[in-house]
mmCIF file of C-alpha atoms in Angstrom:
data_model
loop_
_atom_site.group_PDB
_atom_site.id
_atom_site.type_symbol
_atom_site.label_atom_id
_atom_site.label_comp_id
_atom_site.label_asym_id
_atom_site.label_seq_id
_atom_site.Cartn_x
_atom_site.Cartn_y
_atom_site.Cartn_z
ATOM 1 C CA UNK A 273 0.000 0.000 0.000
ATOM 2 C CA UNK A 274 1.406 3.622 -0.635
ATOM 3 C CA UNK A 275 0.837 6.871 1.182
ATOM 4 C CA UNK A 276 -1.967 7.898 -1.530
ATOM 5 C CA UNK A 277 -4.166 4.344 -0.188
ATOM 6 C CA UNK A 278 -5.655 2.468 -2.631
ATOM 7 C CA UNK A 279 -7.485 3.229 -5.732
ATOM 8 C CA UNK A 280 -11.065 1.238 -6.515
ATOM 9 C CA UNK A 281 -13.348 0.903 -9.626
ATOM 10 C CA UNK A 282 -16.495 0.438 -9.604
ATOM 11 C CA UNK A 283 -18.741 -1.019 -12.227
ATOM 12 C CA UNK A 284 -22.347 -1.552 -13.019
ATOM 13 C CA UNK A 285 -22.444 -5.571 -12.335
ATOM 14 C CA UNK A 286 -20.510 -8.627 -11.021
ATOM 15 C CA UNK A 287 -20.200 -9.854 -14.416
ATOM 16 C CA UNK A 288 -18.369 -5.891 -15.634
ATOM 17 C CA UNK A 289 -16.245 -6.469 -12.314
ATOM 18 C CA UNK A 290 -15.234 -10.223 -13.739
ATOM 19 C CA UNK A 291 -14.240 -8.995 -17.465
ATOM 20 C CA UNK A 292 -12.548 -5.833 -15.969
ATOM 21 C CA UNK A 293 -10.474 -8.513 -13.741
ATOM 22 C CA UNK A 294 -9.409 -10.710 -17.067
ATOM 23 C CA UNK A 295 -8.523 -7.933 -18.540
ATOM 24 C CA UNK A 296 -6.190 -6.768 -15.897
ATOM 25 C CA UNK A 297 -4.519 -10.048 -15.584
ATOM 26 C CA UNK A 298 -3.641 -10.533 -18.823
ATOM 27 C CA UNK A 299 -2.390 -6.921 -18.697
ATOM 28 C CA UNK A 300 -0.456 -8.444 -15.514
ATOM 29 C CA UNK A 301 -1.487 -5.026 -13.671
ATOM 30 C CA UNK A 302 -1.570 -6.210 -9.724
ATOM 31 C CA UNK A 303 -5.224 -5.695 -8.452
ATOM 32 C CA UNK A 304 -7.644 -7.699 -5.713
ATOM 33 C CA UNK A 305 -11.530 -7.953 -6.031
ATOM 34 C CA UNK A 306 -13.066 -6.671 -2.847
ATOM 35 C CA UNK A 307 -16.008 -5.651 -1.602
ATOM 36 C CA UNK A 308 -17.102 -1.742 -2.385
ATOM 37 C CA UNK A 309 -15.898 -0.146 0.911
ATOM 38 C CA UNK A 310 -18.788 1.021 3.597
ATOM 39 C CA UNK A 311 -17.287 4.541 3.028
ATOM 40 C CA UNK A 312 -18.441 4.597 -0.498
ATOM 41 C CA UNK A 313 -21.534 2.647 -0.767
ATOM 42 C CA UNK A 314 -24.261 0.367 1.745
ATOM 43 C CA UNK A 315 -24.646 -2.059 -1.468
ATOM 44 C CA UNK A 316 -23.261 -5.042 -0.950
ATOM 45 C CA UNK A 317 -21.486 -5.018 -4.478
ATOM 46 C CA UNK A 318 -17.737 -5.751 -5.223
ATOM 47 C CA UNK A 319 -15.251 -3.351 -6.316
ATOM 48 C CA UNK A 320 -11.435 -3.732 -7.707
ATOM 49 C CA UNK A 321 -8.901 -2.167 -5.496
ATOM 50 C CA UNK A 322 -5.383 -1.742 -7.080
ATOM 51 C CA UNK A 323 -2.086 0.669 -6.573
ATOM 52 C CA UNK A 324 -2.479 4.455 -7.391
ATOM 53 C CA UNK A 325 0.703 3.911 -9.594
ATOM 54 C CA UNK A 326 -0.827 2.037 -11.792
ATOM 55 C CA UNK A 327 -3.828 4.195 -12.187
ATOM 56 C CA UNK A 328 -3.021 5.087 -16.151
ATOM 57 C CA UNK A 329 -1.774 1.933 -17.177
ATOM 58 C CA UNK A 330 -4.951 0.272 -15.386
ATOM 59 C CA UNK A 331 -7.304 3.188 -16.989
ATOM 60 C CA UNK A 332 -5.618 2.573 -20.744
ATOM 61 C CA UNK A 333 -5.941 -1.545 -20.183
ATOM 62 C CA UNK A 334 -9.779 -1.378 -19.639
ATOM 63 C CA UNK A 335 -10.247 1.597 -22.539
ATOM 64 C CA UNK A 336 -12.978 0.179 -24.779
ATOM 65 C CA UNK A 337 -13.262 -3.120 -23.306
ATOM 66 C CA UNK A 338 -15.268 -2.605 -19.967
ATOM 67 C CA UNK A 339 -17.201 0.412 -18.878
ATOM 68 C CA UNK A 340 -15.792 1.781 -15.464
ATOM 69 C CA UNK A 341 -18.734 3.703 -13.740
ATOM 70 C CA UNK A 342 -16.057 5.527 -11.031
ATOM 71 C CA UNK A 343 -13.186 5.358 -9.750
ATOM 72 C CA UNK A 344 -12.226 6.374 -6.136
ATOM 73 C CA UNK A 345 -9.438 7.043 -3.641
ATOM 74 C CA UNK A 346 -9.814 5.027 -0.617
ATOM 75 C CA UNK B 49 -36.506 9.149 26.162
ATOM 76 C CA UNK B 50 -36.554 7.578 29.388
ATOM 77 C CA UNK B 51 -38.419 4.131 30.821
ATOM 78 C CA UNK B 52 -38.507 2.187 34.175
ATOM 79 C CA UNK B 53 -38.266 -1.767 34.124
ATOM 80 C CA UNK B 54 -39.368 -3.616 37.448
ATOM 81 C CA UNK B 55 -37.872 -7.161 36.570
ATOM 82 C CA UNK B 56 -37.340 -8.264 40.048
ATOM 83 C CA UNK B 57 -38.442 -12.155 39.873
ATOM 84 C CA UNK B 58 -37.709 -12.577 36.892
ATOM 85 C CA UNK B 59 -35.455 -15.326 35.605
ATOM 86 C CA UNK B 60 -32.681 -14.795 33.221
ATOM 87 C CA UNK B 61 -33.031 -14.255 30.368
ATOM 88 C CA UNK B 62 -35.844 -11.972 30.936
ATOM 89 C CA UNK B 63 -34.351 -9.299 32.641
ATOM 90 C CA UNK B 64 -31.529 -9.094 29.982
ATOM 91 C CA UNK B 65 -34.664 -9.111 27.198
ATOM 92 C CA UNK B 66 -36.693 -6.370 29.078
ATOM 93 C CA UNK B 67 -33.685 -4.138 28.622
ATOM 94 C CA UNK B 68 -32.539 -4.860 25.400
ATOM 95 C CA UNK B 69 -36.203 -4.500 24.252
ATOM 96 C CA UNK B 70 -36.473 -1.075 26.104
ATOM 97 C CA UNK B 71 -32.766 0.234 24.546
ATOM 98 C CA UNK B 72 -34.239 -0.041 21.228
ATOM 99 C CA UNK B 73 -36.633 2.545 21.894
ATOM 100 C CA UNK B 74 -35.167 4.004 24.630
ATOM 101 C CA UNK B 75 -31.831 6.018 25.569
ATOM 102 C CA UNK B 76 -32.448 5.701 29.181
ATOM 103 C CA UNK B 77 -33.540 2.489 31.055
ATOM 104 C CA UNK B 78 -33.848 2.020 34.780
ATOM 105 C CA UNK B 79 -33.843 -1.615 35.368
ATOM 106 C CA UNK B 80 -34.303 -3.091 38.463
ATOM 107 C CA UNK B 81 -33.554 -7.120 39.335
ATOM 108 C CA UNK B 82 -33.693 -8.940 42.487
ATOM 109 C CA UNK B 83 -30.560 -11.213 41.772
ATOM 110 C CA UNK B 84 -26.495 -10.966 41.218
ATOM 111 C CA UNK B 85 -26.585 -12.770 37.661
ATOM 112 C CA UNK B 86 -29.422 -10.943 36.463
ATOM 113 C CA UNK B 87 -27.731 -7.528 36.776
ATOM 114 C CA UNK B 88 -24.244 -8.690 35.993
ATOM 115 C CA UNK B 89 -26.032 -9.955 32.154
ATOM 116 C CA UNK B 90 -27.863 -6.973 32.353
ATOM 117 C CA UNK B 91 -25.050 -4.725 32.800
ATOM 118 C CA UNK B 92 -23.165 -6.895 30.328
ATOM 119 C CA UNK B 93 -25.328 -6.356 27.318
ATOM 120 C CA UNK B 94 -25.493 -2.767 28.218
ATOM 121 C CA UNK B 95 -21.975 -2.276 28.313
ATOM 122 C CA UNK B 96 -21.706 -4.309 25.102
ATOM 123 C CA UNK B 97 -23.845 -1.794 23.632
ATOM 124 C CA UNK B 98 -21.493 1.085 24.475
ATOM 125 C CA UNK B 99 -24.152 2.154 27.013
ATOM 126 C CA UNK B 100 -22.893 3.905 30.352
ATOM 127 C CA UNK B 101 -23.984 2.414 33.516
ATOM 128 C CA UNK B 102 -24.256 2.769 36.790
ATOM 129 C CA UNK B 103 -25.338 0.208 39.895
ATOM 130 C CA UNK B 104 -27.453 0.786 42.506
ATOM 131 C CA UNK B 105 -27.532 -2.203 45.020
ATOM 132 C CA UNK B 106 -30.085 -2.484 47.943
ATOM 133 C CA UNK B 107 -29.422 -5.924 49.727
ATOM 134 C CA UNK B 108 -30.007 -8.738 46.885
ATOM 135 C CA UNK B 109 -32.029 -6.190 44.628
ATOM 136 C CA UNK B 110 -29.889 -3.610 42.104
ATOM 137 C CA UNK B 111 -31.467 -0.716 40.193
ATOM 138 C CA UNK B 112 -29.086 -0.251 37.030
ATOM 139 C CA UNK B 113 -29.400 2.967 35.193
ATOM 140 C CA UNK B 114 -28.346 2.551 31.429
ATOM 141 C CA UNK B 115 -27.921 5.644 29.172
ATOM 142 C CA UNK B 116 -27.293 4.999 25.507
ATOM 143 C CA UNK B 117 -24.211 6.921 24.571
ATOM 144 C CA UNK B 118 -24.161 8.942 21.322
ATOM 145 C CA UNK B 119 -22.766 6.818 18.139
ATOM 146 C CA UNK B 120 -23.983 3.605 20.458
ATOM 147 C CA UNK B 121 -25.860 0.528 18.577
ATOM 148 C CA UNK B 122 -29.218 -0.395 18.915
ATOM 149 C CA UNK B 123 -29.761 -3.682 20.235
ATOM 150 C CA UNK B 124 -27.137 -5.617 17.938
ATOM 151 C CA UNK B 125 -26.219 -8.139 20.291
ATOM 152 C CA UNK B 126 -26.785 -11.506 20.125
ATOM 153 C CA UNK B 127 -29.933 -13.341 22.047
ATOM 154 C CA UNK B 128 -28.675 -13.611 25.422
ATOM 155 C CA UNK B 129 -29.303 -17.399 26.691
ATOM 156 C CA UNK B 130 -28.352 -16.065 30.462
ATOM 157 C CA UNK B 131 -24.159 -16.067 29.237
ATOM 158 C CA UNK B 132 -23.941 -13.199 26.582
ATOM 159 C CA UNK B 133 -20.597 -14.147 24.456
ATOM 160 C CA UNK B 134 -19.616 -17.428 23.775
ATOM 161 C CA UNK B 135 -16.583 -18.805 25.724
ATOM 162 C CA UNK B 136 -15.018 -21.568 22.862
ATOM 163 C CA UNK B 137 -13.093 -20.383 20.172
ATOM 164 C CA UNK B 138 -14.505 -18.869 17.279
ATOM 165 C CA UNK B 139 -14.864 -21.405 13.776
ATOM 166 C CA UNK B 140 -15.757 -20.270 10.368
ATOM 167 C CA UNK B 141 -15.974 -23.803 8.053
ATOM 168 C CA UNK B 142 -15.565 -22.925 4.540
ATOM 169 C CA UNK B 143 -17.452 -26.396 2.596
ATOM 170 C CA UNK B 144 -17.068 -25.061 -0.877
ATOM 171 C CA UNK B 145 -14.765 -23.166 -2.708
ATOM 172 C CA UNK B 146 -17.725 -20.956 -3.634
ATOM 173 C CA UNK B 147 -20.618 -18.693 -1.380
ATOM 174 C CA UNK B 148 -23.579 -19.855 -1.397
ATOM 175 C CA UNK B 149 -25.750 -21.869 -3.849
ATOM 176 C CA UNK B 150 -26.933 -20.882 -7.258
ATOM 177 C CA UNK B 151 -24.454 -19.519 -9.611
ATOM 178 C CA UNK B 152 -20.805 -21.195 -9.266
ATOM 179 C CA UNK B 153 -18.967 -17.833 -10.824
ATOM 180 C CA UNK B 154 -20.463 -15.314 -8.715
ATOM 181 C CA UNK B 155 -19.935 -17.985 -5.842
ATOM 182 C CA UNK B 156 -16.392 -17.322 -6.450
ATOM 183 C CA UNK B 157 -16.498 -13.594 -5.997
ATOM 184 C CA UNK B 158 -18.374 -13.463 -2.987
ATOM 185 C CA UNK B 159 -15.936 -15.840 -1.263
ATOM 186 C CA UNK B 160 -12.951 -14.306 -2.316
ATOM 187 C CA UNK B 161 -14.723 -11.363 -1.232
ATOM 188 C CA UNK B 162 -15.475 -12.602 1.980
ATOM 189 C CA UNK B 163 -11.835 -13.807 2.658
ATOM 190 C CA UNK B 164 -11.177 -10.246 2.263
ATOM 191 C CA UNK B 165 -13.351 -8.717 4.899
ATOM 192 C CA UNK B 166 -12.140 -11.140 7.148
ATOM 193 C CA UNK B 167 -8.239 -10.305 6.662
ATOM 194 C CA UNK B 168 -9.747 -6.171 7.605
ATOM 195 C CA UNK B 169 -12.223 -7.973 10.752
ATOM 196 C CA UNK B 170 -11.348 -6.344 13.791
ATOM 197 C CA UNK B 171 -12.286 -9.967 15.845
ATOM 198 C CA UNK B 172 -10.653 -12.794 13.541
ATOM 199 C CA UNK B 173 -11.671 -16.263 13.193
ATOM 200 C CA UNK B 174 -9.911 -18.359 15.887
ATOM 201 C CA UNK B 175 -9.908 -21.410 13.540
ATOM 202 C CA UNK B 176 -10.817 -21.957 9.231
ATOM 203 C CA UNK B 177 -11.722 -25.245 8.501
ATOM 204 C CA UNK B 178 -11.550 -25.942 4.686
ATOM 205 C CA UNK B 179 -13.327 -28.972 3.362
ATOM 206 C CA UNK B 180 -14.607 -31.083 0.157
ATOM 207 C CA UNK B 181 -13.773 -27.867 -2.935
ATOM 208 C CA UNK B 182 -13.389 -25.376 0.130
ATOM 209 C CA UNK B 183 -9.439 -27.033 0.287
ATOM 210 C CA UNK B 184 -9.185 -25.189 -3.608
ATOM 211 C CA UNK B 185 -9.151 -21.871 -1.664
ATOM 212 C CA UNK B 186 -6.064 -22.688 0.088
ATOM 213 C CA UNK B 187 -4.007 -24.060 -2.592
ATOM 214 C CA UNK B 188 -1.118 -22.521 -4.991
ATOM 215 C CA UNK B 189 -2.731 -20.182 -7.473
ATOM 216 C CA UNK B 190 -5.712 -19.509 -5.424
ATOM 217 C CA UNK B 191 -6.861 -16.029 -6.024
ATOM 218 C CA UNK B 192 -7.362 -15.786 -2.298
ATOM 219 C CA UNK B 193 -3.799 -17.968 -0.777
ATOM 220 C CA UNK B 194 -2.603 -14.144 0.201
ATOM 221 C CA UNK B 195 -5.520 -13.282 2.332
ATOM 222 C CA UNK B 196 -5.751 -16.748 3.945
ATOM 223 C CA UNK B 197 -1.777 -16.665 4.750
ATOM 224 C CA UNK B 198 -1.961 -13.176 6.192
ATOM 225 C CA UNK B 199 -5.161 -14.759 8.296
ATOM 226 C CA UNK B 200 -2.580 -17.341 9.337
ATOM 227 C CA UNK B 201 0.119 -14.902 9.850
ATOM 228 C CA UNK B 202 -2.803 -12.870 12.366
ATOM 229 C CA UNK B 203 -2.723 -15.638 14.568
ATOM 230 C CA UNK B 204 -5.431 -17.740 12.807
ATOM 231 C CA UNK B 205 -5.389 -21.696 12.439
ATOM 232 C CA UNK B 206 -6.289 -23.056 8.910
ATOM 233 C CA UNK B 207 -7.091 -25.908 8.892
ATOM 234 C CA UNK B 208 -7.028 -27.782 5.617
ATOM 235 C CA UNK B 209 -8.898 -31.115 4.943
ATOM 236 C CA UNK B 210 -5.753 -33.799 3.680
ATOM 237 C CA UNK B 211 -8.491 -36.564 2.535
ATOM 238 C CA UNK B 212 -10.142 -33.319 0.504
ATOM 239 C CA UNK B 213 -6.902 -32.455 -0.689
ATOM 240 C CA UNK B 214 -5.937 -36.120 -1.651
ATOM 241 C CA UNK B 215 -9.196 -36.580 -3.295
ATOM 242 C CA UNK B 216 -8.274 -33.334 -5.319
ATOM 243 C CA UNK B 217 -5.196 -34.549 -6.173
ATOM 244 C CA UNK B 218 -3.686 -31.645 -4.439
ATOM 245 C CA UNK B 219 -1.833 -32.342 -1.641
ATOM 246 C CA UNK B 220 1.588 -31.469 -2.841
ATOM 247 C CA UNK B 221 -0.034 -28.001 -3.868
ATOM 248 C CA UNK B 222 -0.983 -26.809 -0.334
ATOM 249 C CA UNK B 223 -0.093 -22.774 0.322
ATOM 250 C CA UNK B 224 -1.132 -22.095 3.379
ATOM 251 C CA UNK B 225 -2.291 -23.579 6.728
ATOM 252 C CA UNK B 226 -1.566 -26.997 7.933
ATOM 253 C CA UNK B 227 -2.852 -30.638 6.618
ATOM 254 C CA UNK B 228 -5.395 -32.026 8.928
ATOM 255 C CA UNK B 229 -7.780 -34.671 9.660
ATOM 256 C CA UNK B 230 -11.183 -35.785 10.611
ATOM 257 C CA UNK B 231 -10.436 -35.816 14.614
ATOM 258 C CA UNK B 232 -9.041 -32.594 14.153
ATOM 259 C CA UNK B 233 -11.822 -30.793 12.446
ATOM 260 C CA UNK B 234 -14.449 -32.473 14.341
ATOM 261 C CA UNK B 235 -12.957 -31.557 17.838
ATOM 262 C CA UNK B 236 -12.518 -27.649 16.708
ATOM 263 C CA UNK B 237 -16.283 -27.662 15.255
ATOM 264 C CA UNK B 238 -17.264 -29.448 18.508
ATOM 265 C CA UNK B 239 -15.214 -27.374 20.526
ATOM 266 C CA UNK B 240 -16.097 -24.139 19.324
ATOM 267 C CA UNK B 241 -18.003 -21.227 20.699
ATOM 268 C CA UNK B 242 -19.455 -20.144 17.830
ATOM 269 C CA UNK B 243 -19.176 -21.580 14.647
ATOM 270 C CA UNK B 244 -20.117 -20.253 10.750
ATOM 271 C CA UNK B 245 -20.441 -22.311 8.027
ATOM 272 C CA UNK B 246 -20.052 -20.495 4.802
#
């Protein structure tokens, strides 16, 4: 973890969350599924939380392939 | 909002119910029992509720005054059966490599989700039991063999099914927690205090 915490996306569905995680592994960016943090949201959804370094190279991997609705700072 | 609780007579549980009942809708209750357990439970759950309280005693009979502190819960505590916490260890038994029934992929997520929160839980599992496609979890290449080695690391015994494992054809693969049997598992799910099956 780095001083800036952790950066999350969130999507629309479990099955955006699954195809954004495929892509980043093939991409071989580092990244854990977890649920969406209390802080942000009561649903009960799931959320991918990966290193703020990585933020571009994570944004440019998922570019036209899966729709990110947000992505926070936690 | 303030209410006044004659319990005296009353066995336990009841007391302990009266109160709980009245914090819900109340943020002071004067409770007053005619025996030692029933106002040491009483003043249990109250203080388990972040309540402030204070004891009046009058020969066998004690008035307890419980205010509900700002930011305190309402009535989350468990159903008092006259001992409020459990005293065994606490056991979460993961059966499946998935959560819950239905569909197998989202199964997956909400597990490895659930691993998560419990890496971040405040009060850790004392014990994980993995059994039958619950022993997948704990293998090399697992998507959650971090979370349930830095569970390990916290202090937490895995336990890992080896007749699972050997059925699996994975017991050379193991990545975290120990090998274990049949007596072993049964004594800590026997043994335990509380115990969730996932």
């Amino acid at each position: 973890m780095t001083a800036a915490g952790w950066c999350v996306l969130l999507f629309d569905s479990v099955s955006q969350v699954l195809l954004a995680e495929k892509v980043l592994k093939q991409a071989a960016l580092g990244h854990k599924v977890i649920p969406v943090p209390r802080q942000i949201s009561s649903d009960c959804g799931v959320c991918i939380r990966f290193d703020p370094a990585l933020r571009d190279r994570v944004v440019e991997a998922l570019a036209g392939k899966v729709e990110v609705r947000e992505i926070c700072v936690v | 909002m303030k209410t006044e609780i004659d319990a005296r007579g009353k066995a336990c549980p009841e007391p302990v119910i009266l109160a709980k009942k009245a914090l819900e809708t109340h943020d002071v209750v004067v409770i007053t029992v005619s025996d030692e357990a029933a106002m040491q439970n009483v003043r249990r759950l109250a203080e388990g509720l972040g309540c402030s309280v204070t004891v009046e005693r009058r020969g066998a009979e004690a008035t307890l005054s419980i205010s509900r502190q700002a930011g305190a819960g309402r009535g989350a505590v468990e159903c008092c059966t006259g001992e409020l916490k459990p005293s065994g260890p606490m056991v979460v038994v993961v059966a499946s490599d998935v959560m819950g029934r239905g569909d197998d992929e989202l199964g997956r997520v909400l597990m490895r989700s659930f691993l998560h929160t419990l890496t971040e839980a405040s009060e850790k599992p004392d014990v994980i039991i993995f059994f039958n496609t619950g022993v997948r979890l704990a293998v090399n290449g697992s998507d959650v063999l971090a979370d349930i080695a830095a569970l390990s690391g916290a202090g937490t015994k895995i336990l890992v099914c080896g007749t699972c494992l050997g059925f699996f054809e994975l017991k050379d693969q193991l990545g975290a927690g120990v090998i274990s049997n049949m007596y072993d598992i049964s004594e800590a799910m026997l043994g335990a205090g509380k115990l969730v099956q996932v």
